[in-house]
Amino acid sequence: MTSIAEQKLHPRDRLLRTASRLFYAYGLHTVGVDRLVSEAGVTRATFYRHFPSKDDLIVAYLRSRSEEIRNGVEQVVADSRGREALLRIVHVLGEDVCSTGFRGCPFLNAAAEFPDPAHPVRVAVSDHHAWFFQVLRDRAAEAGHADPDHTARVLVLLRDGALQGGALGDPQQARATLRRAAEELLTAADRSSRSA
């Protein structure tokens, strides 16, 4: 149910906040419109006025999560460059894995529920993935890596594995493994760049 503070939010924002909580905790297909409107304290007509379909709400949820992550990463990038920025991004990811209520990557979870790459939900996932790759690629280029695309691809795979590993296993171990693997990758890339 909505709190007093949430009741003061615009109905669209209240729906989005409720959806974010429920979708992440229970899955996208499991949570129905009836539960969303009940817990957000809005009518079905209000729901459909703001979101023509549940899929539209799912896309809005994913774009909102992406924006939160982008804001955090942009702050890291504003304060650091190259290798330092990459390590700080990995540090933030590791902390996320160990956060209370962590249930894996919302984008990987969404991709598992929506296998069609042309579906708007998968497009939102792909957009986030492409953005994250580009951020890592740009930081690897700043660090002078000989193959920044490869460095970024490996870091994305490490991130994906840590986020799923943290949800399925020991989050502390997933965080430690992510950090160590990133350090080893960046050290190897630094050596390769210097010898090129």
Short mmCIF file of N, CA and C in Angstrom, two decimals:
data_model
loop_
_atom_site.label_atom_id
_atom_site.label_comp_id
_atom_site.label_asym_id
_atom_site.label_seq_id
_atom_site.Cartn_x
_atom_site.Cartn_y
_atom_site.Cartn_z
N MET A 1 0.83 -1.19 0.00
CA MET A 1 0.00 0.00 0.00
C MET A 1 0.88 1.26 0.00
N THR A 2 0.29 2.36 -0.44
CA THR A 2 1.06 3.59 -0.54
C THR A 2 1.18 4.27 0.83
N SER A 3 2.32 4.89 1.03
CA SER A 3 2.54 5.66 2.26
C SER A 3 1.90 7.03 2.09
N ILE A 4 1.87 7.79 3.18
CA ILE A 4 1.30 9.15 3.12
C ILE A 4 2.10 10.01 2.16
N ALA A 5 3.42 9.88 2.19
CA ALA A 5 4.28 10.66 1.28
C ALA A 5 4.00 10.28 -0.17
N GLU A 6 3.81 8.99 -0.45
CA GLU A 6 3.54 8.55 -1.82
C GLU A 6 2.18 9.03 -2.29
N GLN A 7 1.20 9.13 -1.37
CA GLN A 7 -0.13 9.59 -1.75
C GLN A 7 -0.11 11.02 -2.27
N LYS A 8 0.90 11.79 -1.88
CA LYS A 8 1.02 13.18 -2.33
C LYS A 8 1.63 13.28 -3.72
N LEU A 9 2.21 12.17 -4.22
CA LEU A 9 2.81 12.18 -5.54
C LEU A 9 1.74 12.25 -6.63
N HIS A 10 2.13 12.75 -7.79
CA HIS A 10 1.26 12.70 -8.96
C HIS A 10 0.92 11.23 -9.23
N PRO A 11 -0.31 10.90 -9.66
CA PRO A 11 -0.68 9.50 -9.88
C PRO A 11 0.29 8.74 -10.80
N ARG A 12 0.81 9.40 -11.84
CA ARG A 12 1.76 8.72 -12.73
C ARG A 12 3.03 8.34 -11.98
N ASP A 13 3.53 9.27 -11.17
CA ASP A 13 4.73 8.99 -10.38
C ASP A 13 4.47 7.90 -9.35
N ARG A 14 3.27 7.92 -8.77
CA ARG A 14 2.92 6.91 -7.78
C ARG A 14 2.85 5.53 -8.44
N LEU A 15 2.28 5.46 -9.63
CA LEU A 15 2.24 4.19 -10.36
C LEU A 15 3.64 3.71 -10.70
N LEU A 16 4.48 4.62 -11.14
CA LEU A 16 5.85 4.25 -11.51
C LEU A 16 6.63 3.77 -10.29
N ARG A 17 6.49 4.44 -9.17
CA ARG A 17 7.20 4.03 -7.95
C ARG A 17 6.70 2.67 -7.47
N THR A 18 5.39 2.48 -7.50
CA THR A 18 4.81 1.19 -7.10
C THR A 18 5.27 0.08 -8.03
N ALA A 19 5.24 0.36 -9.33
CA ALA A 19 5.67 -0.63 -10.32
C ALA A 19 7.13 -0.99 -10.11
N SER A 20 7.96 -0.01 -9.84
CA SER A 20 9.39 -0.26 -9.64
C SER A 20 9.61 -1.23 -8.48
N ARG A 21 8.90 -1.00 -7.40
CA ARG A 21 9.03 -1.86 -6.22
C ARG A 21 8.51 -3.27 -6.52
N LEU A 22 7.33 -3.37 -7.10
CA LEU A 22 6.71 -4.67 -7.33
C LEU A 22 7.39 -5.45 -8.45
N PHE A 23 7.69 -4.78 -9.56
CA PHE A 23 8.32 -5.47 -10.68
C PHE A 23 9.67 -6.05 -10.27
N TYR A 24 10.44 -5.28 -9.52
CA TYR A 24 11.77 -5.75 -9.13
C TYR A 24 11.66 -6.92 -8.14
N ALA A 25 10.72 -6.84 -7.23
CA ALA A 25 10.58 -7.87 -6.19
C ALA A 25 9.94 -9.16 -6.71
N TYR A 26 8.97 -9.03 -7.64
CA TYR A 26 8.17 -10.20 -8.01
C TYR A 26 8.25 -10.60 -9.48
N GLY A 27 8.78 -9.73 -10.32
CA GLY A 27 8.85 -10.05 -11.75
C GLY A 27 7.83 -9.26 -12.54
N LEU A 28 8.09 -9.10 -13.82
CA LEU A 28 7.25 -8.26 -14.67
C LEU A 28 5.92 -8.92 -15.01
N HIS A 29 5.95 -10.19 -15.37
CA HIS A 29 4.71 -10.87 -15.76
C HIS A 29 3.84 -11.23 -14.56
N THR A 30 4.45 -11.42 -13.41
CA THR A 30 3.72 -11.86 -12.22
C THR A 30 2.81 -10.77 -11.66
N VAL A 31 3.23 -9.53 -11.76
CA VAL A 31 2.47 -8.41 -11.17
C VAL A 31 1.44 -7.92 -12.18
N GLY A 32 0.17 -8.02 -11.80
CA GLY A 32 -0.91 -7.61 -12.70
C GLY A 32 -1.35 -6.17 -12.48
N VAL A 33 -2.15 -5.68 -13.41
CA VAL A 33 -2.66 -4.31 -13.34
C VAL A 33 -3.50 -4.11 -12.08
N ASP A 34 -4.29 -5.11 -11.71
CA ASP A 34 -5.13 -4.97 -10.51
C ASP A 34 -4.29 -4.70 -9.27
N ARG A 35 -3.20 -5.43 -9.14
CA ARG A 35 -2.33 -5.21 -7.97
C ARG A 35 -1.66 -3.85 -8.05
N LEU A 36 -1.22 -3.46 -9.23
CA LEU A 36 -0.56 -2.16 -9.39
C LEU A 36 -1.48 -1.01 -8.99
N VAL A 37 -2.73 -1.02 -9.49
CA VAL A 37 -3.64 0.09 -9.18
C VAL A 37 -4.04 0.07 -7.71
N SER A 38 -4.20 -1.14 -7.16
CA SER A 38 -4.57 -1.24 -5.75
C SER A 38 -3.46 -0.68 -4.86
N GLU A 39 -2.23 -1.11 -5.10
CA GLU A 39 -1.14 -0.68 -4.23
C GLU A 39 -0.73 0.77 -4.48
N ALA A 40 -0.97 1.27 -5.69
CA ALA A 40 -0.66 2.68 -5.97
C ALA A 40 -1.78 3.60 -5.52
N GLY A 41 -2.94 3.02 -5.22
CA GLY A 41 -4.08 3.83 -4.78
C GLY A 41 -4.66 4.68 -5.89
N VAL A 42 -4.75 4.11 -7.11
CA VAL A 42 -5.35 4.81 -8.25
C VAL A 42 -6.39 3.90 -8.89
N THR A 43 -7.16 4.46 -9.79
CA THR A 43 -8.17 3.67 -10.50
C THR A 43 -7.55 3.09 -11.78
N ARG A 44 -8.25 2.11 -12.35
CA ARG A 44 -7.79 1.54 -13.62
C ARG A 44 -7.81 2.62 -14.71
N ALA A 45 -8.81 3.50 -14.66
CA ALA A 45 -8.88 4.57 -15.66
C ALA A 45 -7.65 5.48 -15.56
N THR A 46 -7.22 5.77 -14.34
CA THR A 46 -6.02 6.59 -14.15
C THR A 46 -4.80 5.86 -14.69
N PHE A 47 -4.71 4.56 -14.40
CA PHE A 47 -3.60 3.77 -14.92
C PHE A 47 -3.51 3.91 -16.44
N TYR A 48 -4.63 3.64 -17.12
CA TYR A 48 -4.61 3.64 -18.58
C TYR A 48 -4.52 5.04 -19.19
N ARG A 49 -4.85 6.06 -18.41
CA ARG A 49 -4.65 7.43 -18.89
C ARG A 49 -3.15 7.75 -18.99
N HIS A 50 -2.37 7.20 -18.07
CA HIS A 50 -0.93 7.47 -18.05
C HIS A 50 -0.12 6.43 -18.80
N PHE A 51 -0.61 5.19 -18.82
CA PHE A 51 0.11 4.10 -19.48
C PHE A 51 -0.91 3.30 -20.29
N PRO A 52 -0.89 3.42 -21.63
CA PRO A 52 -1.87 2.72 -22.46
C PRO A 52 -1.89 1.21 -22.26
N SER A 53 -0.78 0.64 -21.80
CA SER A 53 -0.73 -0.80 -21.52
C SER A 53 0.27 -1.06 -20.40
N LYS A 54 0.21 -2.25 -19.86
CA LYS A 54 1.17 -2.63 -18.83
C LYS A 54 2.58 -2.61 -19.40
N ASP A 55 2.75 -3.01 -20.66
CA ASP A 55 4.08 -2.97 -21.28
C ASP A 55 4.64 -1.55 -21.31
N ASP A 56 3.77 -0.56 -21.52
CA ASP A 56 4.24 0.83 -21.49
C ASP A 56 4.76 1.20 -20.10
N LEU A 57 4.10 0.70 -19.06
CA LEU A 57 4.57 0.95 -17.69
C LEU A 57 5.90 0.23 -17.45
N ILE A 58 6.04 -0.97 -17.98
CA ILE A 58 7.30 -1.71 -17.82
C ILE A 58 8.45 -0.95 -18.48
N VAL A 59 8.21 -0.43 -19.68
CA VAL A 59 9.24 0.36 -20.38
C VAL A 59 9.58 1.60 -19.57
N ALA A 60 8.58 2.28 -19.03
CA ALA A 60 8.82 3.48 -18.22
C ALA A 60 9.63 3.11 -16.97
N TYR A 61 9.31 1.98 -16.36
CA TYR A 61 10.05 1.49 -15.19
C TYR A 61 11.52 1.28 -15.55
N LEU A 62 11.79 0.59 -16.66
CA LEU A 62 13.17 0.33 -17.07
C LEU A 62 13.91 1.62 -17.41
N ARG A 63 13.24 2.53 -18.08
CA ARG A 63 13.89 3.81 -18.42
C ARG A 63 14.18 4.62 -17.16
N SER A 64 13.30 4.53 -16.19
CA SER A 64 13.52 5.22 -14.91
C SER A 64 14.72 4.61 -14.17
N ARG A 65 14.81 3.29 -14.15
CA ARG A 65 15.97 2.63 -13.52
C ARG A 65 17.25 3.00 -14.24
N SER A 66 17.18 3.04 -15.58
CA SER A 66 18.36 3.41 -16.37
C SER A 66 18.80 4.83 -16.03
N GLU A 67 17.84 5.73 -15.90
CA GLU A 67 18.18 7.12 -15.58
C GLU A 67 18.86 7.23 -14.21
N GLU A 68 18.37 6.47 -13.22
CA GLU A 68 19.01 6.47 -11.90
C GLU A 68 20.46 6.02 -12.00
N ILE A 69 20.69 4.95 -12.75
CA ILE A 69 22.05 4.41 -12.91
C ILE A 69 22.91 5.41 -13.67
N ARG A 70 22.37 6.00 -14.72
CA ARG A 70 23.12 6.98 -15.50
C ARG A 70 23.54 8.16 -14.63
N ASN A 71 22.64 8.62 -13.78
CA ASN A 71 22.98 9.76 -12.91
C ASN A 71 24.14 9.40 -11.99
N GLY A 72 24.12 8.20 -11.43
CA GLY A 72 25.20 7.78 -10.56
C GLY A 72 26.53 7.65 -11.30
N VAL A 73 26.48 7.06 -12.50
CA VAL A 73 27.70 6.89 -13.29
C VAL A 73 28.22 8.24 -13.76
N GLU A 74 27.32 9.14 -14.14
CA GLU A 74 27.76 10.47 -14.58
C GLU A 74 28.49 11.20 -13.46
N GLN A 75 28.07 11.00 -12.24
CA GLN A 75 28.76 11.63 -11.11
C GLN A 75 30.17 11.06 -10.98
N VAL A 76 30.32 9.74 -11.14
CA VAL A 76 31.65 9.12 -11.09
C VAL A 76 32.52 9.68 -12.20
N VAL A 77 31.97 9.76 -13.41
CA VAL A 77 32.73 10.22 -14.57
C VAL A 77 33.10 11.70 -14.43
N ALA A 78 32.26 12.48 -13.78
CA ALA A 78 32.56 13.89 -13.58
C ALA A 78 33.72 14.08 -12.61
N ASP A 79 33.90 13.13 -11.68
CA ASP A 79 34.93 13.23 -10.65
C ASP A 79 36.22 12.49 -10.96
N SER A 80 36.22 11.62 -11.97
CA SER A 80 37.41 10.82 -12.26
C SER A 80 37.46 10.46 -13.74
N ARG A 81 38.61 10.00 -14.19
CA ARG A 81 38.81 9.68 -15.60
C ARG A 81 39.46 8.30 -15.72
N GLY A 82 39.43 7.75 -16.93
CA GLY A 82 40.17 6.56 -17.28
C GLY A 82 40.03 5.40 -16.31
N ARG A 83 41.19 4.85 -15.94
CA ARG A 83 41.23 3.68 -15.06
C ARG A 83 40.52 3.93 -13.73
N GLU A 84 40.77 5.10 -13.14
CA GLU A 84 40.14 5.42 -11.85
C GLU A 84 38.62 5.40 -11.97
N ALA A 85 38.09 5.96 -13.05
CA ALA A 85 36.63 5.96 -13.25
C ALA A 85 36.11 4.53 -13.41
N LEU A 86 36.83 3.71 -14.18
CA LEU A 86 36.40 2.32 -14.36
C LEU A 86 36.35 1.58 -13.02
N LEU A 87 37.37 1.77 -12.21
CA LEU A 87 37.40 1.09 -10.91
C LEU A 87 36.32 1.61 -9.97
N ARG A 88 36.04 2.88 -10.05
CA ARG A 88 34.97 3.44 -9.21
C ARG A 88 33.59 2.93 -9.65
N ILE A 89 33.39 2.79 -10.97
CA ILE A 89 32.13 2.22 -11.46
C ILE A 89 31.99 0.78 -10.98
N VAL A 90 33.06 0.00 -11.06
CA VAL A 90 33.04 -1.38 -10.58
C VAL A 90 32.75 -1.41 -9.08
N HIS A 91 33.32 -0.48 -8.32
CA HIS A 91 33.07 -0.41 -6.89
C HIS A 91 31.58 -0.19 -6.61
N VAL A 92 30.98 0.76 -7.34
CA VAL A 92 29.54 1.04 -7.16
C VAL A 92 28.71 -0.20 -7.49
N LEU A 93 29.06 -0.89 -8.58
CA LEU A 93 28.33 -2.11 -8.94
C LEU A 93 28.44 -3.15 -7.84
N GLY A 94 29.63 -3.30 -7.28
CA GLY A 94 29.83 -4.26 -6.20
C GLY A 94 29.00 -3.94 -4.99
N GLU A 95 28.88 -2.67 -4.67
CA GLU A 95 28.05 -2.27 -3.53
C GLU A 95 26.58 -2.58 -3.80
N ASP A 96 26.14 -2.38 -5.06
CA ASP A 96 24.77 -2.68 -5.44
C ASP A 96 24.46 -4.15 -5.22
N VAL A 97 25.39 -5.02 -5.58
CA VAL A 97 25.22 -6.47 -5.42
C VAL A 97 24.96 -6.82 -3.96
N CYS A 98 25.54 -6.08 -3.04
CA CYS A 98 25.41 -6.38 -1.61
C CYS A 98 24.29 -5.58 -0.93
N SER A 99 23.50 -4.85 -1.70
CA SER A 99 22.45 -4.04 -1.09
C SER A 99 21.27 -4.90 -0.62
N THR A 100 20.56 -4.40 0.36
CA THR A 100 19.39 -5.09 0.90
C THR A 100 18.32 -5.22 -0.19
N GLY A 101 17.75 -6.40 -0.31
CA GLY A 101 16.69 -6.63 -1.28
C GLY A 101 17.18 -6.84 -2.70
N PHE A 102 18.50 -6.99 -2.87
CA PHE A 102 19.05 -7.17 -4.20
C PHE A 102 18.52 -8.46 -4.82
N ARG A 103 18.04 -8.35 -6.07
CA ARG A 103 17.44 -9.49 -6.76
C ARG A 103 17.96 -9.59 -8.20
N GLY A 104 19.20 -9.21 -8.38
CA GLY A 104 19.77 -9.29 -9.72
C GLY A 104 19.58 -8.01 -10.50
N CYS A 105 20.02 -8.05 -11.74
CA CYS A 105 19.93 -6.89 -12.62
C CYS A 105 18.52 -6.75 -13.17
N PRO A 106 17.86 -5.61 -12.99
CA PRO A 106 16.51 -5.46 -13.51
C PRO A 106 16.45 -5.59 -15.03
N PHE A 107 17.53 -5.25 -15.71
CA PHE A 107 17.55 -5.32 -17.17
C PHE A 107 17.72 -6.76 -17.65
N LEU A 108 18.59 -7.51 -17.00
CA LEU A 108 18.73 -8.93 -17.35
C LEU A 108 17.47 -9.70 -16.98
N ASN A 109 16.87 -9.34 -15.84
CA ASN A 109 15.60 -9.97 -15.46
C ASN A 109 14.52 -9.70 -16.50
N ALA A 110 14.45 -8.47 -16.98
CA ALA A 110 13.46 -8.11 -17.99
C ALA A 110 13.72 -8.84 -19.31
N ALA A 111 14.99 -8.93 -19.69
CA ALA A 111 15.33 -9.63 -20.94
C ALA A 111 14.93 -11.09 -20.87
N ALA A 112 15.04 -11.71 -19.69
CA ALA A 112 14.65 -13.11 -19.53
C ALA A 112 13.14 -13.28 -19.70
N GLU A 113 12.37 -12.27 -19.30
CA GLU A 113 10.91 -12.35 -19.41
C GLU A 113 10.38 -11.93 -20.77
N PHE A 114 11.18 -11.18 -21.53
CA PHE A 114 10.76 -10.71 -22.85
C PHE A 114 11.82 -11.10 -23.88
N PRO A 115 11.75 -12.31 -24.43
CA PRO A 115 12.81 -12.79 -25.31
C PRO A 115 12.85 -12.16 -26.70
N ASP A 116 11.76 -11.55 -27.16
CA ASP A 116 11.72 -10.97 -28.51
C ASP A 116 12.55 -9.69 -28.54
N PRO A 117 13.67 -9.66 -29.31
CA PRO A 117 14.52 -8.46 -29.32
C PRO A 117 13.85 -7.22 -29.89
N ALA A 118 12.75 -7.39 -30.61
CA ALA A 118 12.05 -6.24 -31.18
C ALA A 118 10.98 -5.67 -30.23
N HIS A 119 10.69 -6.38 -29.16
CA HIS A 119 9.67 -5.91 -28.21
C HIS A 119 10.17 -4.63 -27.53
N PRO A 120 9.30 -3.66 -27.28
CA PRO A 120 9.73 -2.40 -26.65
C PRO A 120 10.47 -2.59 -25.32
N VAL A 121 10.11 -3.61 -24.56
CA VAL A 121 10.82 -3.86 -23.30
C VAL A 121 12.27 -4.24 -23.60
N ARG A 122 12.48 -5.13 -24.57
CA ARG A 122 13.85 -5.52 -24.92
C ARG A 122 14.61 -4.36 -25.55
N VAL A 123 13.93 -3.48 -26.27
CA VAL A 123 14.60 -2.30 -26.83
C VAL A 123 15.11 -1.42 -25.69
N ALA A 124 14.30 -1.24 -24.64
CA ALA A 124 14.73 -0.45 -23.48
C ALA A 124 15.95 -1.10 -22.81
N VAL A 125 15.95 -2.43 -22.72
CA VAL A 125 17.09 -3.15 -22.15
C VAL A 125 18.32 -2.94 -23.02
N SER A 126 18.16 -3.08 -24.33
CA SER A 126 19.28 -2.91 -25.26
C SER A 126 19.84 -1.50 -25.23
N ASP A 127 18.96 -0.51 -25.11
CA ASP A 127 19.41 0.88 -25.03
C ASP A 127 20.30 1.08 -23.79
N HIS A 128 19.86 0.53 -22.67
CA HIS A 128 20.65 0.66 -21.43
C HIS A 128 22.00 -0.05 -21.58
N HIS A 129 21.95 -1.23 -22.12
CA HIS A 129 23.17 -2.02 -22.30
C HIS A 129 24.16 -1.29 -23.21
N ALA A 130 23.66 -0.73 -24.31
CA ALA A 130 24.53 0.00 -25.25
C ALA A 130 25.13 1.23 -24.59
N TRP A 131 24.32 1.95 -23.82
CA TRP A 131 24.84 3.12 -23.10
C TRP A 131 25.95 2.71 -22.14
N PHE A 132 25.72 1.65 -21.36
CA PHE A 132 26.71 1.23 -20.36
C PHE A 132 28.01 0.79 -21.04
N PHE A 133 27.89 0.04 -22.12
CA PHE A 133 29.08 -0.36 -22.87
C PHE A 133 29.86 0.88 -23.32
N GLN A 134 29.16 1.87 -23.86
CA GLN A 134 29.84 3.06 -24.37
C GLN A 134 30.56 3.83 -23.27
N VAL A 135 29.95 3.92 -22.10
CA VAL A 135 30.60 4.59 -20.97
C VAL A 135 31.91 3.88 -20.63
N LEU A 136 31.86 2.56 -20.54
CA LEU A 136 33.06 1.79 -20.22
C LEU A 136 34.09 1.90 -21.32
N ARG A 137 33.64 1.84 -22.56
CA ARG A 137 34.55 1.93 -23.71
C ARG A 137 35.28 3.29 -23.71
N ASP A 138 34.53 4.36 -23.45
CA ASP A 138 35.13 5.70 -23.43
C ASP A 138 36.15 5.84 -22.30
N ARG A 139 35.85 5.26 -21.13
CA ARG A 139 36.80 5.32 -20.02
C ARG A 139 38.05 4.49 -20.33
N ALA A 140 37.87 3.34 -20.98
CA ALA A 140 39.01 2.50 -21.35
C ALA A 140 39.88 3.23 -22.38
N ALA A 141 39.25 3.95 -23.30
CA ALA A 141 40.02 4.74 -24.27
C ALA A 141 40.78 5.85 -23.55
N GLU A 142 40.14 6.51 -22.58
CA GLU A 142 40.83 7.54 -21.79
C GLU A 142 42.06 6.98 -21.07
N ALA A 143 41.93 5.72 -20.63
CA ALA A 143 43.03 5.08 -19.92
C ALA A 143 44.15 4.65 -20.88
N GLY A 144 43.92 4.78 -22.18
CA GLY A 144 44.93 4.45 -23.16
C GLY A 144 45.01 2.99 -23.53
N HIS A 145 43.94 2.23 -23.29
CA HIS A 145 43.95 0.81 -23.62
C HIS A 145 44.02 0.63 -25.13
N ALA A 146 44.81 -0.34 -25.55
CA ALA A 146 45.02 -0.60 -26.98
C ALA A 146 43.73 -1.05 -27.65
N ASP A 147 42.87 -1.78 -26.92
CA ASP A 147 41.60 -2.27 -27.48
C ASP A 147 40.48 -1.94 -26.49
N PRO A 148 40.03 -0.68 -26.47
CA PRO A 148 39.01 -0.29 -25.49
C PRO A 148 37.68 -1.03 -25.67
N ASP A 149 37.37 -1.43 -26.91
CA ASP A 149 36.13 -2.19 -27.13
C ASP A 149 36.17 -3.52 -26.37
N HIS A 150 37.30 -4.21 -26.47
CA HIS A 150 37.45 -5.50 -25.77
C HIS A 150 37.39 -5.29 -24.26
N THR A 151 38.09 -4.30 -23.75
CA THR A 151 38.07 -4.03 -22.32
C THR A 151 36.64 -3.79 -21.85
N ALA A 152 35.89 -2.98 -22.60
CA ALA A 152 34.50 -2.68 -22.22
C ALA A 152 33.62 -3.92 -22.30
N ARG A 153 33.80 -4.73 -23.34
CA ARG A 153 32.99 -5.96 -23.46
C ARG A 153 33.24 -6.90 -22.28
N VAL A 154 34.50 -7.05 -21.89
CA VAL A 154 34.81 -7.93 -20.75
C VAL A 154 34.23 -7.35 -19.46
N LEU A 155 34.34 -6.05 -19.27
CA LEU A 155 33.77 -5.44 -18.06
C LEU A 155 32.25 -5.60 -18.02
N VAL A 156 31.59 -5.50 -19.16
CA VAL A 156 30.13 -5.72 -19.20
C VAL A 156 29.82 -7.16 -18.79
N LEU A 157 30.58 -8.12 -19.32
CA LEU A 157 30.36 -9.52 -18.94
C LEU A 157 30.61 -9.74 -17.46
N LEU A 158 31.65 -9.12 -16.92
CA LEU A 158 31.93 -9.23 -15.48
C LEU A 158 30.78 -8.66 -14.67
N ARG A 159 30.29 -7.51 -15.11
CA ARG A 159 29.16 -6.87 -14.42
C ARG A 159 27.94 -7.77 -14.44
N ASP A 160 27.60 -8.29 -15.64
CA ASP A 160 26.41 -9.14 -15.77
C ASP A 160 26.55 -10.38 -14.88
N GLY A 161 27.73 -10.98 -14.90
CA GLY A 161 27.94 -12.16 -14.07
C GLY A 161 27.87 -11.86 -12.59
N ALA A 162 28.43 -10.74 -12.17
CA ALA A 162 28.40 -10.37 -10.75
C ALA A 162 26.97 -10.08 -10.29
N LEU A 163 26.19 -9.40 -11.13
CA LEU A 163 24.82 -9.08 -10.74
C LEU A 163 23.96 -10.34 -10.61
N GLN A 164 24.13 -11.28 -11.52
CA GLN A 164 23.37 -12.52 -11.40
C GLN A 164 23.96 -13.42 -10.30
N GLY A 165 25.29 -13.46 -10.23
CA GLY A 165 25.93 -14.26 -9.18
C GLY A 165 25.58 -13.78 -7.79
N GLY A 166 25.47 -12.46 -7.63
CA GLY A 166 25.09 -11.90 -6.33
C GLY A 166 23.67 -12.23 -5.95
N ALA A 167 22.80 -12.38 -6.95
CA ALA A 167 21.40 -12.73 -6.68
C ALA A 167 21.24 -14.22 -6.37
N LEU A 168 22.07 -15.04 -7.02
CA LEU A 168 21.93 -16.49 -6.88
C LEU A 168 22.81 -17.10 -5.80
N GLY A 169 23.90 -16.42 -5.46
CA GLY A 169 24.86 -16.99 -4.52
C GLY A 169 25.22 -16.02 -3.42
N ASP A 170 26.49 -15.99 -3.10
CA ASP A 170 27.00 -15.15 -2.02
C ASP A 170 27.33 -13.76 -2.57
N PRO A 171 26.57 -12.73 -2.21
CA PRO A 171 26.81 -11.40 -2.74
C PRO A 171 28.20 -10.85 -2.41
N GLN A 172 28.70 -11.14 -1.20
CA GLN A 172 30.03 -10.66 -0.82
C GLN A 172 31.10 -11.26 -1.73
N GLN A 173 30.96 -12.54 -2.02
CA GLN A 173 31.91 -13.21 -2.89
C GLN A 173 31.80 -12.67 -4.33
N ALA A 174 30.58 -12.43 -4.78
CA ALA A 174 30.39 -11.87 -6.13
C ALA A 174 31.04 -10.49 -6.22
N ARG A 175 30.87 -9.67 -5.18
CA ARG A 175 31.48 -8.34 -5.17
C ARG A 175 33.00 -8.44 -5.20
N ALA A 176 33.56 -9.28 -4.36
CA ALA A 176 35.02 -9.43 -4.30
C ALA A 176 35.58 -9.97 -5.61
N THR A 177 34.89 -10.91 -6.21
CA THR A 177 35.35 -11.49 -7.48
C THR A 177 35.28 -10.45 -8.59
N LEU A 178 34.20 -9.67 -8.62
CA LEU A 178 34.08 -8.61 -9.62
C LEU A 178 35.24 -7.64 -9.51
N ARG A 179 35.52 -7.18 -8.30
CA ARG A 179 36.59 -6.20 -8.11
C ARG A 179 37.96 -6.77 -8.50
N ARG A 180 38.22 -7.99 -8.07
CA ARG A 180 39.51 -8.60 -8.40
C ARG A 180 39.66 -8.81 -9.91
N ALA A 181 38.61 -9.34 -10.54
CA ALA A 181 38.68 -9.59 -11.99
C ALA A 181 38.85 -8.29 -12.76
N ALA A 182 38.17 -7.23 -12.33
CA ALA A 182 38.31 -5.93 -13.01
C ALA A 182 39.72 -5.39 -12.85
N GLU A 183 40.27 -5.48 -11.64
CA GLU A 183 41.66 -5.04 -11.41
C GLU A 183 42.62 -5.80 -12.31
N GLU A 184 42.46 -7.13 -12.37
CA GLU A 184 43.35 -7.96 -13.19
C GLU A 184 43.21 -7.60 -14.68
N LEU A 185 41.99 -7.42 -15.13
CA LEU A 185 41.75 -7.04 -16.53
C LEU A 185 42.41 -5.71 -16.85
N LEU A 186 42.20 -4.71 -16.00
CA LEU A 186 42.74 -3.38 -16.28
C LEU A 186 44.26 -3.36 -16.19
N THR A 187 44.82 -4.14 -15.27
CA THR A 187 46.28 -4.23 -15.17
C THR A 187 46.85 -4.87 -16.43
N ALA A 188 46.22 -5.93 -16.91
CA ALA A 188 46.67 -6.58 -18.14
C ALA A 188 46.52 -5.65 -19.34
N ALA A 189 45.42 -4.90 -19.39
CA ALA A 189 45.21 -3.96 -20.49
C ALA A 189 46.23 -2.82 -20.44
N ASP A 190 46.57 -2.37 -19.22
CA ASP A 190 47.60 -1.33 -19.08
C ASP A 190 48.94 -1.82 -19.60
N ARG A 191 49.31 -3.05 -19.21
CA ARG A 191 50.58 -3.62 -19.68
C ARG A 191 50.59 -3.75 -21.20
N SER A 192 49.48 -4.22 -21.75
CA SER A 192 49.38 -4.40 -23.20
C SER A 192 49.52 -3.07 -23.92
N SER A 193 48.92 -2.03 -23.36
CA SER A 193 48.99 -0.69 -23.98
C SER A 193 50.41 -0.14 -23.95
N ARG A 194 51.11 -0.38 -22.83
CA ARG A 194 52.48 0.12 -22.72
C ARG A 194 53.44 -0.60 -23.66
N SER A 195 53.17 -1.89 -23.93
CA SER A 195 54.07 -2.65 -24.79
C SER A 195 53.74 -2.49 -26.26
N ALA A 196 52.58 -1.89 -26.56
CA ALA A 196 52.18 -1.74 -27.97
C ALA A 196 52.98 -0.64 -28.67
#
